[in-house]
Amino acid sequence: MRAEHPKLEAGLAALGIDVRSGASLSELTSLGIGGTTDLLRITKHDSIPDLIELLEHHNIQYKFLGGGSNLLVGDGELPWVILQLAKPDPEIVLEGNFAHVDAAADLGRTVTFCAKHDLGGMEGLIGVPGTVGGALRMNAGAYGMQIGSYVREVKLYRAAERKIEILKGNQISFEYRHTSFGPDDMMLAVTLELPSKPFKEILQGIRICNEKRRSSQPLGQKSAGCIFKNPPGASAGRMIDELGLKGLSVGDAKVSDRHANFFVNAGQASAKDMLALISDVRGRVENAFGVKLENEVVVWNA
Ligand SMILES: Cc1cc2nc3c(=O)[nH]c(=O)nc-3n(C[C@H](O)[C@H](O)[C@H](O)COP(=O)(O)OP(=O)(O)OC[C@H]3O[C@@H](n4cnc5c(N)ncnc54)[C@H](O)[C@@H]3O)c2cc1C
């Protein structure tokens, strides 16, 4: 989809939108899969309501991209433009135990920045790629913690109300890789309340989490993290492993040899290959265990 109409281009320029024509989603996602479209980078949160109105007026569909680390995007010319927040400066402002963080901030850098100021709690999130906005949307978590536990306030564009609002943490429900935000809501900034901890102690926790990841995940390969959510009381990876499916492939899409719930792009995998592999594995697990695995990866397929 191209944002090419002259009136649209003028409207985007007036809103301070930075347009990158023909962006390749294979370069913007950690799986390295996905076709092309225009990327619209938002420099001012306040421009979002007018931007959405402008796009709708021109019948242009859109999707919202964070860091692209939990996405499987379709091949070829894509039928929507991509919106993404540009990073402001500064991305993080600390106030006692509160960290006010822009949604475009890198999650890992946020964890380490807070750690250096003796604010802990998020050690488990070290090694989770992507942005703070994406982590909020997905309620990212690992090793027994999730970001939602620390959220006190979220500034977001509420698609249903067509305006920017602030929600208190207790107005939002954060569950396992699921939140109560609307499907088209856009996270803009968050206030986290983090426990005080000496930097040395946080660093120790970070090292332990890093080591666990290094020893179990295919970190040098292109992936989107876990493909499936764990069903209640079970492990998707263990079920896939028990069926001997590590190494199973469709084209260059492959079940990782290291972690059975990580599917990797071992070369030039297409979205079609990856979707076929996901469907094959889901079917085999259902036949063997009677459990239908739900995607953790977000699929944007035309
Ligand atoms: C090697 C590896 C390890 C991983 N380990 C973990 C892990 O341990 N735990 C875990 O939870 N995840 C893990 N992930 C998955 C992924 O990193 C997280 O889900 C991450 O929080 C996604 O953030 P993102 O900014 O990349 O989101 P994206 O992939 O860009 O987007 C994911 C979804 O969030 C939406 N979104 C993104 N930003 C916003 C925003 N500002 N407002 C509204 N919606 C938005 C998108 O529209 C999309 O629906 C891993 C991924 C990789 C590659």
mmCIF file of C-alpha atoms and ligand atoms in Angstrom:
data_model
loop_
_atom_site.group_PDB
_atom_site.id
_atom_site.type_symbol
_atom_site.label_atom_id
_atom_site.label_comp_id
_atom_site.label_asym_id
_atom_site.label_seq_id
_atom_site.Cartn_x
_atom_site.Cartn_y
_atom_site.Cartn_z
ATOM 1 C CA MET A 1 0.000 0.000 0.000
ATOM 2 C CA ARG A 2 1.411 3.374 -0.953
ATOM 3 C CA ALA A 3 0.588 6.720 0.656
ATOM 4 C CA GLU A 4 0.870 8.503 -2.670
ATOM 5 C CA HIS A 5 -2.148 10.747 -3.188
ATOM 6 C CA PRO A 6 -0.930 14.419 -3.319
ATOM 7 C CA LYS A 7 -3.479 15.583 -0.709
ATOM 8 C CA LEU A 8 -2.501 12.689 1.545
ATOM 9 C CA GLU A 9 1.195 13.483 1.148
ATOM 10 C CA ALA A 10 0.547 17.131 2.042
ATOM 11 C CA GLY A 11 -1.525 16.079 5.080
ATOM 12 C CA LEU A 12 1.217 13.736 6.296
ATOM 13 C CA ALA A 13 3.853 16.439 5.909
ATOM 14 C CA ALA A 14 1.683 18.886 7.874
ATOM 15 C CA LEU A 15 1.468 16.352 10.712
ATOM 16 C CA GLY A 16 5.257 15.930 10.778
ATOM 17 C CA ILE A 17 5.046 12.295 9.629
ATOM 18 C CA ASP A 18 8.283 10.911 8.261
ATOM 19 C CA VAL A 19 7.349 8.722 5.254
ATOM 20 C CA ARG A 20 9.702 5.908 4.211
ATOM 21 C CA SER A 21 8.471 4.659 0.905
ATOM 22 C CA GLY A 22 8.636 0.961 0.028
ATOM 23 C CA ALA A 23 9.980 -0.219 3.392
ATOM 24 C CA SER A 24 10.743 -3.925 3.563
ATOM 25 C CA LEU A 25 9.214 -5.686 6.562
ATOM 26 C CA SER A 26 11.821 -8.403 6.219
ATOM 27 C CA GLU A 27 14.319 -5.750 7.365
ATOM 28 C CA LEU A 28 12.079 -4.474 10.153
ATOM 29 C CA THR A 29 11.252 -7.794 11.824
ATOM 30 C CA SER A 30 13.454 -10.197 13.767
ATOM 31 C CA LEU A 31 12.165 -13.142 11.693
ATOM 32 C CA GLY A 32 13.407 -11.426 8.536
ATOM 33 C CA ILE A 33 10.171 -12.221 6.713
ATOM 34 C CA GLY A 34 7.671 -9.846 5.133
ATOM 35 C CA GLY A 35 6.843 -7.835 2.024
ATOM 36 C CA THR A 36 6.965 -4.114 1.290
ATOM 37 C CA THR A 37 4.819 -1.089 2.038
ATOM 38 C CA ASP A 38 5.151 2.530 3.151
ATOM 39 C CA LEU A 39 6.342 3.144 6.692
ATOM 40 C CA LEU A 40 4.950 6.235 8.415
ATOM 41 C CA ARG A 41 6.994 7.346 11.414
ATOM 42 C CA ILE A 42 5.165 9.416 14.009
ATOM 43 C CA THR A 43 7.231 12.164 15.583
ATOM 44 C CA LYS A 44 4.504 13.718 17.786
ATOM 45 C CA HIS A 45 1.984 11.682 19.801
ATOM 46 C CA ASP A 46 -0.572 14.471 19.459
ATOM 47 C CA SER A 47 -0.688 14.029 15.683
ATOM 48 C CA ILE A 48 -2.157 10.511 15.943
ATOM 49 C CA PRO A 49 -5.910 11.304 16.008
ATOM 50 C CA ASP A 50 -5.527 13.506 12.887
ATOM 51 C CA LEU A 51 -3.275 10.936 11.228
ATOM 52 C CA ILE A 52 -5.855 8.171 11.697
ATOM 53 C CA GLU A 53 -8.610 10.434 10.373
ATOM 54 C CA LEU A 54 -6.477 11.294 7.340
ATOM 55 C CA LEU A 55 -5.716 7.641 6.567
ATOM 56 C CA GLU A 56 -9.358 6.640 6.949
ATOM 57 C CA HIS A 57 -10.417 9.503 4.700
ATOM 58 C CA HIS A 58 -8.135 8.077 1.999
ATOM 59 C CA ASN A 59 -9.252 4.481 2.695
ATOM 60 C CA ILE A 60 -5.795 3.462 3.780
ATOM 61 C CA GLN A 61 -5.550 0.531 6.192
ATOM 62 C CA TYR A 62 -2.742 0.568 8.742
ATOM 63 C CA LYS A 63 -0.903 -1.631 11.224
ATOM 64 C CA PHE A 64 1.172 -0.554 14.178
ATOM 65 C CA LEU A 65 4.785 -1.706 14.430
ATOM 66 C CA GLY A 66 6.959 -1.695 17.544
ATOM 67 C CA GLY A 67 10.359 -3.367 17.257
ATOM 68 C CA GLY A 68 9.074 -6.182 15.001
ATOM 69 C CA SER A 69 10.250 -8.980 17.318
ATOM 70 C CA ASN A 70 6.938 -10.813 17.667
ATOM 71 C CA LEU A 71 5.651 -10.581 14.125
ATOM 72 C CA LEU A 72 5.190 -12.830 11.112
ATOM 73 C CA VAL A 73 4.324 -10.587 8.162
ATOM 74 C CA GLY A 74 2.950 -11.734 4.794
ATOM 75 C CA ASP A 75 4.906 -11.724 1.535
ATOM 76 C CA GLY A 76 4.774 -9.313 -1.432
ATOM 77 C CA GLU A 77 3.184 -5.854 -1.619
ATOM 78 C CA LEU A 78 1.261 -5.415 1.633
ATOM 79 C CA PRO A 79 -2.282 -3.985 1.676
ATOM 80 C CA TRP A 80 -1.712 -1.594 4.594
ATOM 81 C CA VAL A 81 0.806 1.043 5.598
ATOM 82 C CA ILE A 82 2.848 0.640 8.752
ATOM 83 C CA LEU A 83 2.799 3.186 11.583
ATOM 84 C CA GLN A 84 5.693 3.389 13.997
ATOM 85 C CA LEU A 85 6.655 5.815 16.755
ATOM 86 C CA ALA A 86 9.945 7.649 16.284
ATOM 87 C CA LYS A 87 12.138 7.638 19.386
ATOM 88 C CA PRO A 88 12.006 10.887 21.390
ATOM 89 C CA ASP A 89 14.880 12.274 23.414
ATOM 90 C CA PRO A 90 14.925 11.485 26.311
ATOM 91 C CA GLU A 91 13.080 8.154 26.158
ATOM 92 C CA ILE A 92 13.063 7.638 29.933
ATOM 93 C CA VAL A 93 12.604 10.064 32.824
ATOM 94 C CA LEU A 94 13.031 8.817 36.397
ATOM 95 C CA GLU A 95 11.216 10.232 39.408
ATOM 96 C CA GLY A 96 11.921 8.281 42.615
ATOM 97 C CA ASN A 97 10.676 4.730 42.039
ATOM 98 C CA PHE A 98 8.723 5.764 38.927
ATOM 99 C CA ALA A 99 10.083 5.435 35.404
ATOM 100 C CA HIS A 100 8.198 7.416 32.743
ATOM 101 C CA VAL A 101 9.057 5.649 29.497
ATOM 102 C CA ASP A 102 8.130 6.392 25.890
ATOM 103 C CA ALA A 103 6.567 3.406 24.089
ATOM 104 C CA ALA A 104 9.222 3.652 21.357
ATOM 105 C CA ALA A 105 12.028 3.032 23.873
ATOM 106 C CA ASP A 106 14.019 -0.159 23.494
ATOM 107 C CA LEU A 107 12.954 -2.603 26.226
ATOM 108 C CA GLY A 108 16.451 -3.927 27.008
ATOM 109 C CA ARG A 109 17.915 -0.428 27.253
ATOM 110 C CA THR A 110 15.052 0.564 29.575
ATOM 111 C CA VAL A 111 15.790 -2.373 31.890
ATOM 112 C CA THR A 112 19.504 -1.549 32.051
ATOM 113 C CA PHE A 113 18.948 2.225 32.394
ATOM 114 C CA CYS A 114 16.623 1.634 35.374
ATOM 115 C CA ALA A 115 19.068 -0.924 36.820
ATOM 116 C CA LYS A 116 21.890 1.620 36.751
ATOM 117 C CA HIS A 117 19.657 3.868 38.858
ATOM 118 C CA ASP A 118 19.042 1.050 41.373
ATOM 119 C CA LEU A 119 15.545 0.222 40.086
ATOM 120 C CA GLY A 120 14.940 -3.493 39.572
ATOM 121 C CA GLY A 121 12.122 -5.982 39.086
ATOM 122 C CA MET A 122 12.452 -6.310 35.314
ATOM 123 C CA GLU A 123 15.552 -8.527 35.216
ATOM 124 C CA GLY A 124 13.566 -11.315 33.477
ATOM 125 C CA LEU A 125 12.904 -9.013 30.520
ATOM 126 C CA ILE A 126 16.555 -8.672 29.643
ATOM 127 C CA GLY A 127 17.011 -10.388 26.294
ATOM 128 C CA VAL A 128 13.394 -9.784 25.214
ATOM 129 C CA PRO A 129 13.886 -7.696 22.073
ATOM 130 C CA GLY A 130 11.555 -4.939 20.900
ATOM 131 C CA THR A 131 10.049 -1.788 22.325
ATOM 132 C CA VAL A 132 8.379 -0.944 25.606
ATOM 133 C CA GLY A 133 5.108 -0.378 23.669
ATOM 134 C CA GLY A 134 5.267 -3.861 22.153
ATOM 135 C CA ALA A 135 6.045 -5.348 25.567
ATOM 136 C CA LEU A 136 3.004 -3.598 27.056
ATOM 137 C CA ARG A 137 0.753 -4.741 24.236
ATOM 138 C CA MET A 138 1.906 -8.351 24.580
ATOM 139 C CA ASN A 139 2.392 -8.206 28.367
ATOM 140 C CA ALA A 140 5.877 -9.550 27.726
ATOM 141 C CA GLY A 141 7.350 -11.646 30.475
ATOM 142 C CA ALA A 142 9.836 -14.358 31.296
ATOM 143 C CA TYR A 143 11.174 -16.325 34.230
ATOM 144 C CA GLY A 144 8.132 -15.753 36.391
ATOM 145 C CA MET A 145 7.655 -12.011 35.834
ATOM 146 C CA GLN A 146 5.657 -9.870 33.422
ATOM 147 C CA ILE A 147 5.848 -6.155 32.614
ATOM 148 C CA GLY A 148 2.182 -5.620 33.542
ATOM 149 C CA SER A 149 2.976 -6.054 37.260
ATOM 150 C CA TYR A 150 4.887 -2.754 37.245
ATOM 151 C CA VAL A 151 2.502 -0.633 35.162
ATOM 152 C CA ARG A 152 0.941 2.285 37.044
ATOM 153 C CA GLU A 153 -0.251 4.405 34.120
ATOM 154 C CA VAL A 154 -0.434 4.123 30.335
ATOM 155 C CA LYS A 155 -0.833 6.948 27.850
ATOM 156 C CA LEU A 156 -2.479 5.559 24.743
ATOM 157 C CA TYR A 157 -4.446 6.402 21.640
ATOM 158 C CA ARG A 158 -7.868 4.837 22.261
ATOM 159 C CA ALA A 159 -9.144 3.789 18.854
ATOM 160 C CA ALA A 160 -12.756 3.456 20.049
ATOM 161 C CA GLU A 161 -12.791 7.012 21.453
ATOM 162 C CA ARG A 162 -10.497 8.391 18.740
ATOM 163 C CA LYS A 163 -8.452 10.277 21.295
ATOM 164 C CA ILE A 164 -5.394 10.089 23.503
ATOM 165 C CA GLU A 165 -6.167 9.022 27.075
ATOM 166 C CA ILE A 166 -4.398 8.028 30.263
ATOM 167 C CA LEU A 167 -5.365 4.739 31.932
ATOM 168 C CA LYS A 168 -4.388 3.821 35.486
ATOM 169 C CA GLY A 169 -2.751 0.428 35.954
ATOM 170 C CA ASN A 170 -5.797 -0.935 37.796
ATOM 171 C CA GLN A 171 -8.010 -0.122 34.781
ATOM 172 C CA ILE A 172 -6.008 -2.533 32.622
ATOM 173 C CA SER A 173 -5.958 -6.291 32.889
ATOM 174 C CA PHE A 174 -2.631 -7.986 32.170
ATOM 175 C CA GLU A 175 -2.788 -11.740 31.663
ATOM 176 C CA TYR A 176 -0.397 -14.288 30.170
ATOM 177 C CA ARG A 177 0.583 -12.650 26.827
ATOM 178 C CA HIS A 178 -2.762 -10.899 26.771
ATOM 179 C CA THR A 179 -4.013 -7.433 27.751
ATOM 180 C CA SER A 180 -7.370 -5.686 27.840
ATOM 181 C CA PHE A 181 -6.297 -2.971 25.371
ATOM 182 C CA GLY A 182 -8.461 -2.688 22.243
ATOM 183 C CA PRO A 183 -7.021 -4.234 19.057
ATOM 184 C CA ASP A 184 -6.285 -0.825 17.485
ATOM 185 C CA ASP A 185 -5.194 1.019 20.644
ATOM 186 C CA MET A 186 -1.688 2.440 20.424
ATOM 187 C CA MET A 187 0.544 2.540 23.478
ATOM 188 C CA LEU A 188 2.371 5.869 23.623
ATOM 189 C CA ALA A 189 4.036 6.013 27.035
ATOM 190 C CA VAL A 190 3.988 4.211 30.362
ATOM 191 C CA THR A 191 4.777 4.898 33.986
ATOM 192 C CA LEU A 192 6.352 1.928 35.737
ATOM 193 C CA GLU A 193 6.811 1.682 39.498
ATOM 194 C CA LEU A 194 9.943 -0.331 40.199
ATOM 195 C CA PRO A 195 11.346 -1.644 43.473
ATOM 196 C CA SER A 196 14.611 -0.145 44.747
ATOM 197 C CA LYS A 197 17.501 -2.631 44.530
ATOM 198 C CA PRO A 198 21.263 -2.178 44.472
ATOM 199 C CA PHE A 199 22.649 -2.226 40.918
ATOM 200 C CA LYS A 200 24.992 -5.119 41.775
ATOM 201 C CA GLU A 201 22.065 -7.289 42.842
ATOM 202 C CA ILE A 202 20.065 -6.441 39.692
ATOM 203 C CA LEU A 203 23.117 -7.204 37.559
ATOM 204 C CA GLN A 204 23.394 -10.617 39.171
ATOM 205 C CA GLY A 205 19.734 -11.342 38.259
ATOM 206 C CA ILE A 206 20.329 -10.082 34.705
ATOM 207 C CA ARG A 207 23.365 -12.381 34.326
ATOM 208 C CA ILE A 208 21.346 -15.401 35.468
ATOM 209 C CA CYS A 209 18.538 -14.643 32.983
ATOM 210 C CA ASN A 210 21.039 -14.038 30.158
ATOM 211 C CA GLU A 211 22.699 -17.358 30.889
ATOM 212 C CA LYS A 212 19.353 -19.212 30.862
ATOM 213 C CA ARG A 213 18.529 -17.691 27.453
ATOM 214 C CA ARG A 214 21.969 -18.399 26.001
ATOM 215 C CA SER A 215 21.782 -22.034 27.067
ATOM 216 C CA SER A 216 18.312 -22.735 25.659
ATOM 217 C CA GLN A 217 17.478 -20.364 22.783
ATOM 218 C CA PRO A 218 18.787 -20.027 19.201
ATOM 219 C CA LEU A 219 19.924 -16.453 19.806
ATOM 220 C CA GLY A 220 22.059 -16.046 16.692
ATOM 221 C CA GLN A 221 19.210 -17.017 14.366
ATOM 222 C CA LYS A 222 16.254 -15.108 12.977
ATOM 223 C CA SER A 223 13.158 -15.839 15.065
ATOM 224 C CA ALA A 224 10.173 -14.200 16.727
ATOM 225 C CA GLY A 225 10.733 -15.897 20.079
ATOM 226 C CA CYS A 226 8.122 -18.498 20.995
ATOM 227 C CA ILE A 227 5.688 -19.232 18.201
ATOM 228 C CA PHE A 228 2.945 -20.697 20.427
ATOM 229 C CA LYS A 229 1.612 -19.733 23.841
ATOM 230 C CA ASN A 230 1.979 -22.375 26.508
ATOM 231 C CA PRO A 231 -1.398 -24.015 27.148
ATOM 232 C CA PRO A 232 -2.509 -23.911 30.819
ATOM 233 C CA GLY A 233 -0.240 -26.183 32.887
ATOM 234 C CA ALA A 234 1.795 -27.389 29.895
ATOM 235 C CA SER A 235 4.748 -26.382 27.741
ATOM 236 C CA ALA A 236 4.266 -26.014 23.982
ATOM 237 C CA GLY A 237 8.016 -26.512 23.448
ATOM 238 C CA ARG A 238 8.057 -29.748 25.435
ATOM 239 C CA MET A 239 5.124 -31.187 23.448
ATOM 240 C CA ILE A 240 6.771 -30.305 20.124
ATOM 241 C CA ASP A 241 10.073 -31.746 21.346
ATOM 242 C CA GLU A 242 8.425 -34.985 22.539
ATOM 243 C CA LEU A 243 7.080 -35.497 19.008
ATOM 244 C CA GLY A 244 10.651 -35.284 17.680
ATOM 245 C CA LEU A 245 9.875 -32.200 15.598
ATOM 246 C CA LYS A 246 13.078 -30.227 16.234
ATOM 247 C CA GLY A 247 14.640 -29.610 12.823
ATOM 248 C CA LEU A 248 11.355 -30.106 10.926
ATOM 249 C CA SER A 249 11.250 -27.614 8.050
ATOM 250 C CA VAL A 250 9.210 -26.187 5.212
ATOM 251 C CA GLY A 251 11.568 -24.438 2.785
ATOM 252 C CA ASP A 252 13.860 -22.325 4.995
ATOM 253 C CA ALA A 253 11.337 -22.151 7.850
ATOM 254 C CA LYS A 254 12.564 -24.540 10.520
ATOM 255 C CA VAL A 255 11.738 -25.707 14.049
ATOM 256 C CA SER A 256 14.860 -24.732 16.002
ATOM 257 C CA ASP A 257 17.217 -27.544 17.023
ATOM 258 C CA ARG A 258 17.781 -25.749 20.332
ATOM 259 C CA HIS A 259 14.271 -24.758 21.422
ATOM 260 C CA ALA A 260 11.263 -26.509 19.909
ATOM 261 C CA ASN A 261 8.929 -23.514 20.360
ATOM 262 C CA PHE A 262 11.285 -21.216 18.422
ATOM 263 C CA PHE A 263 10.826 -21.431 14.656
ATOM 264 C CA VAL A 264 13.692 -19.890 12.735
ATOM 265 C CA ASN A 265 14.209 -18.407 9.311
ATOM 266 C CA ALA A 266 17.268 -20.391 8.295
ATOM 267 C CA GLY A 267 17.799 -18.505 5.028
ATOM 268 C CA GLN A 268 15.187 -17.050 2.709
ATOM 269 C CA ALA A 269 11.991 -18.374 4.334
ATOM 270 C CA SER A 270 8.751 -16.858 3.068
ATOM 271 C CA ALA A 271 5.686 -16.166 5.204
ATOM 272 C CA LYS A 272 3.985 -18.972 3.271
ATOM 273 C CA ASP A 273 6.709 -21.429 4.401
ATOM 274 C CA MET A 274 6.504 -20.297 8.023
ATOM 275 C CA LEU A 275 2.697 -20.442 8.090
ATOM 276 C CA ALA A 276 2.759 -23.952 6.590
ATOM 277 C CA LEU A 277 5.257 -25.065 9.256
ATOM 278 C CA ILE A 278 3.148 -23.531 12.050
ATOM 279 C CA SER A 279 0.027 -25.245 10.734
ATOM 280 C CA ASP A 280 1.801 -28.602 10.365
ATOM 281 C CA VAL A 281 3.203 -28.504 13.929
ATOM 282 C CA ARG A 282 -0.127 -27.339 15.367
ATOM 283 C CA GLY A 283 -1.901 -30.235 13.641
ATOM 284 C CA ARG A 284 0.597 -32.832 14.888
ATOM 285 C CA VAL A 285 0.388 -31.562 18.476
ATOM 286 C CA GLU A 286 -3.405 -31.610 18.329
ATOM 287 C CA ASN A 287 -3.443 -35.186 16.993
ATOM 288 C CA ALA A 288 -1.011 -36.407 19.633
ATOM 289 C CA PHE A 289 -2.096 -34.448 22.717
ATOM 290 C CA GLY A 290 -5.608 -33.180 21.898
ATOM 291 C CA VAL A 291 -4.404 -29.606 22.527
ATOM 292 C CA LYS A 292 -4.846 -26.867 19.936
ATOM 293 C CA LEU A 293 -1.892 -24.511 20.328
ATOM 294 C CA GLU A 294 -2.615 -20.807 20.121
ATOM 295 C CA ASN A 295 -0.175 -18.431 18.368
ATOM 296 C CA GLU A 296 1.990 -16.204 20.513
ATOM 297 C CA VAL A 297 3.491 -14.686 17.365
ATOM 298 C CA VAL A 298 1.258 -12.020 15.811
ATOM 299 C CA VAL A 299 0.496 -12.839 12.171
ATOM 300 C CA TRP A 300 -0.121 -10.019 9.681
ATOM 301 C CA ASN A 301 -1.156 -11.834 6.568
ATOM 302 C CA ALA A 302 -2.950 -10.166 3.683
HETATM 303 C C1 LIG B 1 14.954 -14.007 20.580
HETATM 304 C C2 LIG B 1 13.601 -13.595 21.110
HETATM 305 C C3 LIG B 1 13.280 -13.858 22.436
HETATM 306 C C4 LIG B 1 12.022 -13.488 22.940
HETATM 307 N N1 LIG B 1 11.732 -13.767 24.237
HETATM 308 C C5 LIG B 1 10.543 -13.371 24.759
HETATM 309 C C6 LIG B 1 10.230 -13.615 26.133
HETATM 310 O O1 LIG B 1 11.012 -14.181 26.894
HETATM 311 N N2 LIG B 1 9.033 -13.184 26.600
HETATM 312 C C7 LIG B 1 8.132 -12.530 25.805
HETATM 313 O O2 LIG B 1 7.058 -12.140 26.301
HETATM 314 N N3 LIG B 1 8.395 -12.303 24.491
HETATM 315 C C8 LIG B 1 9.573 -12.689 23.950
HETATM 316 N N4 LIG B 1 9.841 -12.461 22.633
HETATM 317 C C9 LIG B 1 8.817 -11.854 21.762
HETATM 318 C C10 LIG B 1 8.903 -10.307 21.634
HETATM 319 O O3 LIG B 1 10.211 -9.853 21.837
HETATM 320 C C11 LIG B 1 7.968 -9.607 22.638
HETATM 321 O O4 LIG B 1 6.627 -9.992 22.422
HETATM 322 C C12 LIG B 1 8.086 -8.071 22.506
HETATM 323 O O5 LIG B 1 7.492 -7.492 23.652
HETATM 324 C C13 LIG B 1 7.414 -7.522 21.260
HETATM 325 O O6 LIG B 1 7.720 -6.123 21.187
HETATM 326 P P1 LIG B 1 7.908 -5.381 19.784
HETATM 327 O O7 LIG B 1 8.086 -3.932 20.074
HETATM 328 O O8 LIG B 1 8.971 -6.018 18.985
HETATM 329 O O9 LIG B 1 6.475 -5.628 19.143
HETATM 330 P P2 LIG B 1 6.145 -5.951 17.618
HETATM 331 O O10 LIG B 1 6.687 -7.298 17.273
HETATM 332 O O11 LIG B 1 6.521 -4.814 16.738
HETATM 333 O O12 LIG B 1 4.547 -6.027 17.695
HETATM 334 C C14 LIG B 1 3.892 -7.068 18.388
HETATM 335 C C15 LIG B 1 2.426 -6.655 18.568
HETATM 336 O O13 LIG B 1 2.365 -5.522 19.414
HETATM 337 C C16 LIG B 1 1.755 -4.436 18.735
HETATM 338 N N5 LIG B 1 2.463 -3.222 19.137
HETATM 339 C C17 LIG B 1 3.794 -2.966 19.093
HETATM 340 N N6 LIG B 1 4.041 -1.746 19.603
HETATM 341 C C18 LIG B 1 2.845 -1.237 19.957
HETATM 342 C C19 LIG B 1 2.423 -0.010 20.529
HETATM 343 N N7 LIG B 1 3.276 0.972 20.881
HETATM 344 N N8 LIG B 1 1.085 0.181 20.709
HETATM 345 C C20 LIG B 1 0.194 -0.784 20.381
HETATM 346 N N9 LIG B 1 0.531 -1.955 19.855
HETATM 347 C C21 LIG B 1 1.834 -2.175 19.636
HETATM 348 C C22 LIG B 1 1.892 -4.715 17.248
HETATM 349 O O14 LIG B 1 0.859 -4.077 16.525
HETATM 350 C C23 LIG B 1 1.738 -6.234 17.259
HETATM 351 O O15 LIG B 1 0.375 -6.576 17.341
HETATM 352 C C24 LIG B 1 11.086 -12.834 22.097
HETATM 353 C C25 LIG B 1 11.421 -12.566 20.751
HETATM 354 C C26 LIG B 1 12.667 -12.935 20.256
HETATM 355 C C27 LIG B 1 13.017 -12.635 18.835
#
